[in-house]
Amino acid sequence: MSALVTRSCATSKVGGARRATNPLCLPSVVLGSRTASLRRQHQQQKHDVRANASVFVVNTPGGGHAVIGFHLAKQLAEQNHDVTIMVPGDEGSDKMNKEPFSRFDELRSMGVKTVWGSTSDCGACASGSYDVVVDNNGKDLDTCQPVIDWAVGQGAKQFLYVSSAGIYKPSVTPPHVEGDPVKESASHVSVENYLRSASVEESIFRPQYITGDANNKDCEEWFFDRIARGRPVPIPGDGMATTNVAQVEDMAKMMTLAVENDQAHGGLFNCVGDRGVTLNGLVELAAEAAGVNMADVKIINYDPEEVGVEGKKAFPFRYTYHFFSEPRAAVAKLGMTYERTLGDALKERWAAYKASGRAEKDMSFEMDDKIISAMTEKVAA
Amino acid sequence: MVTSVTNGMFARSARAGARRARLAPRMMAATTSPKKILMLGGTRFIGVYLARLLVDEGHEVTLMTRGKSPVTTMIPDDTPESYEEYAKSVNHIAVDRKDAGAVESKLRGASFDVVYDINAREKEDILPILSSLPNLDQYILCSSAGVYKKSDIMPHCEVDETDPQSRHKGKLNMEAHLESCGANFTSVRPVYIYGPLNYNPVEEWFFHRIASGRPIPVPGNGKQITQLGHVKDLATAFVKCLGNEKARNQIYNISGERVVTFDGIAKACALAAGAPEPELVHFDAADYDFGGKKAFPMRDQHFFTSVEKAMEDLDWKPEFDLVAGLTDSYQKDFGRGTFRKAADFTVDDMILDKLKVMT
């Protein structure tokens, strides 16, 4: 009979052997099941990046997805691809003063070509033909169809489209998984359908919320603004709604894994973080990132209707149901592994937040104050 | 007849519906020369299905129980012939596992290859087994996802922090002991298990209320997320661990591929029972004193796991999605009017009375 020897494997610790050292007792999710060390097989079959695919990225001039294209371009350039990033609109527009556009020289120094043009005529600012076209811009068919048609016409082998996880239908069986029903009226859906029928291998990515360097849109800042000032954090609902916030460099990594990868063809990928987190949990992660003891942070859970505020305006994330997706397809088909946990990502963001001086800025918390006073009255009553 | 019911609220997993129940599902014969298997417990629920699968695979199965309840039980899928065939294929050792001395004298010198430990609760339960069977190839333990520490970051994955104070700390102690003593072990952590013959009032609790046409009281806002797994899928996963090198010293969460809110379970049970969408009554548990009685069968928190590690390593995939699985349980058990516990609506009535007063 075989000797019974425990294989020493850092990844198979019996539960309990790995304990959180932080006073908040948040689980030590440094190595979640989707991180590198447990995806042994996939690591060995890691996508062998071919050098020098020519990639044309159409990048939205504003809004939360802009940052995805920035990091995607960087990572593709690092992988020796020939990258052009086109921003619809004017190079001189005010929007270009914001991140990530204000940092486009970082892209240029890596050899990325940055151009401005129009989705109705990508060819006008293209030079040569492209193997891979990425649309990280359009939300509807009017905007995307010309891009798709041009890509096909000039012989692209692959088309990546950044759609949205917001199109999933709310469900009582979370999480949103690739293939689940979507709201057919959502404009992204018509783009996805058109793309699937086009003569090009497509991969569709559906992001949720995004955090990271060079972000065009506030995400964690909402939490930091309150925690930095020692203010209570009003969270609508009971705080248990589960959501997903992804770190943008991991998102870009996921997309690079699709480039020139047969496994990505025809694929639909939730471009999200590896774990869900409750809204109250986000407050805890933000506090931990800020080095603030949770005992000193007050979460106020409230009913927006009762208080008389619009939840949408008072809080940046969906909270009425579990807007919670998982990246199952990317993990299974692309061998996706995450470089960092959300907790770690937020620590980086806190450092940037402090360095920016935003913590000292004067800010109005009108809606917060309304909520707080309504809830204080409620408790006193 | 399996009704493949679905409605817009329930996302179907890619392999829709349940396969027609089989006594001997086709199994990847990845593992297996026939093994001599000792199953501890195994006569109530999980083991009933697991032992059958192992026998069908050609293994020699011995059940070790006190002998107080019948060693073999018919399952709804059985015919008299298939049951007789199964019943004569299993062996039995009668001993109380709490009596370490008796266990050792019964097991000393026995040549079992693999132990499936279904009913162990404390580290002390497994010590005499390990000492009596020093040449085991593999010790497969039925642990519990109840060991995970409550978290706001979900799902629970096998590497996550566990709670040494949890009600299931005995399971943790067993896992830790197995790891430290150098045994080749595999530990399976199920979440809520359901299916025909379930003796835990999981689906039964809902089916009672649906059968009586009563509203279903749900704590909080009903959006707490949890996870149910069909017992047959759990049994299949256990079999996939057998002799599997990838499973060496590994822990696996085993449950359904989808998770579900509390409201969702109530709705799914109604669908399974072919009943109209139930009336859900949300209540705040803090407003009541139930005197220690349970108001709801699930713990009032998010409690769910990722089963991806098992799917990857064991090449296992749950056959049943929630509605199909609950339908299976309903049609083969609770829908036939068979229940383990009689319905008790005392707590429900407390809730309904109070809320009526308030409205």
GROMACS .gro file of N, CA, C and O in nm, chain A residues 1 4 8 21 90 121 149-150 156 160 162 167 181 189 277 313 333 343 357:
model
   76
    1MET      N    1   0.085  -0.119   0.000
    1MET     CA    2   0.000   0.000   0.000
    1MET      C    3   0.088   0.123   0.000
    1MET      O    4   0.198   0.123   0.051
    4LEU      N    5   0.141   0.716   0.300
    4LEU     CA    6   0.048   0.828   0.299
    4LEU      C    7   0.124   0.956   0.329
    4LEU      O    8   0.149   0.989   0.443
    8SER      N    9   0.312   1.867  -0.008
    8SER     CA   10   0.323   2.003   0.039
    8SER      C   11   0.281   2.096  -0.073
    8SER      O   12   0.340   2.097  -0.179
   21THR      N   13  -0.498   3.853   0.942
   21THR     CA   14  -0.426   3.915   1.053
   21THR      C   15  -0.481   4.052   1.083
   21THR      O   16  -0.434   4.121   1.169
   90ASP      N   17  -1.270   6.509  -3.104
   90ASP     CA   18  -1.163   6.605  -3.129
   90ASP      C   19  -1.048   6.594  -3.031
   90ASP      O   20  -1.073   6.591  -2.909
  121ASP      N   21  -1.605   5.649  -3.977
  121ASP     CA   22  -1.498   5.634  -4.076
  121ASP      C   23  -1.365   5.602  -4.008
  121ASP      O   24  -1.272   5.683  -4.011
  149ASP      N   25  -1.846   4.692  -3.947
  149ASP     CA   26  -1.840   4.674  -4.093
  149ASP      C   27  -1.701   4.706  -4.146
  149ASP      O   28  -1.648   4.634  -4.232
  150TRP      N   29  -1.644   4.814  -4.096
  150TRP     CA   30  -1.509   4.850  -4.141
  150TRP      C   31  -1.410   4.741  -4.104
  150TRP      O   32  -1.326   4.701  -4.186
  156ALA      N   33  -1.024   4.208  -4.059
  156ALA     CA   34  -0.987   4.173  -3.921
  156ALA      C   35  -1.021   4.028  -3.892
  156ALA      O   36  -1.122   3.976  -3.937
  160LEU      N   37  -1.323   4.245  -3.062
  160LEU     CA   38  -1.360   4.242  -2.920
  160LEU      C   39  -1.455   4.357  -2.892
  160LEU      O   40  -1.426   4.471  -2.931
  162VAL      N   41  -1.671   4.569  -2.596
  162VAL     CA   42  -1.696   4.591  -2.454
  162VAL      C   43  -1.841   4.634  -2.437
  162VAL      O   44  -1.878   4.746  -2.472
  167ILE      N   45  -2.688   4.472  -1.868
  167ILE     CA   46  -2.799   4.426  -1.950
  167ILE      C   47  -2.861   4.296  -1.900
  167ILE      O   48  -2.963   4.252  -1.951
  181PRO      N   49  -3.037   3.530  -1.927
  181PRO     CA   50  -3.121   3.621  -2.006
  181PRO      C   51  -3.081   3.767  -1.985
  181PRO      O   52  -3.043   3.808  -1.875
  189VAL      N   53  -2.747   4.501  -2.663
  189VAL     CA   54  -2.785   4.369  -2.712
  189VAL      C   55  -2.788   4.366  -2.864
  189VAL      O   56  -2.747   4.269  -2.928
  277VAL      N   57  -1.908   4.132  -0.358
  277VAL     CA   58  -1.892   4.195  -0.226
  277VAL      C   59  -2.023   4.267  -0.193
  277VAL      O   60  -2.089   4.322  -0.281
  313LYS      N   61  -2.934   5.885  -0.698
  313LYS     CA   62  -2.852   6.005  -0.686
  313LYS      C   63  -2.769   6.003  -0.560
  313LYS      O   64  -2.663   6.063  -0.551
  333LYS      N   65  -1.232   2.943  -1.986
  333LYS     CA   66  -1.186   2.935  -2.125
  333LYS      C   67  -1.055   3.008  -2.150
  333LYS      O   68  -0.980   2.971  -2.240
  343GLY      N   69  -0.949   4.417  -0.215
  343GLY     CA   70  -0.892   4.483  -0.099
  343GLY      C   71  -0.757   4.546  -0.132
  343GLY      O   72  -0.730   4.661  -0.096
  357GLY      N   73  -0.484   6.493  -0.292
  357GLY     CA   74  -0.533   6.605  -0.212
  357GLY      C   75  -0.684   6.613  -0.205
  357GLY      O   76  -0.740   6.707  -0.148
   0.00000   0.00000   0.00000
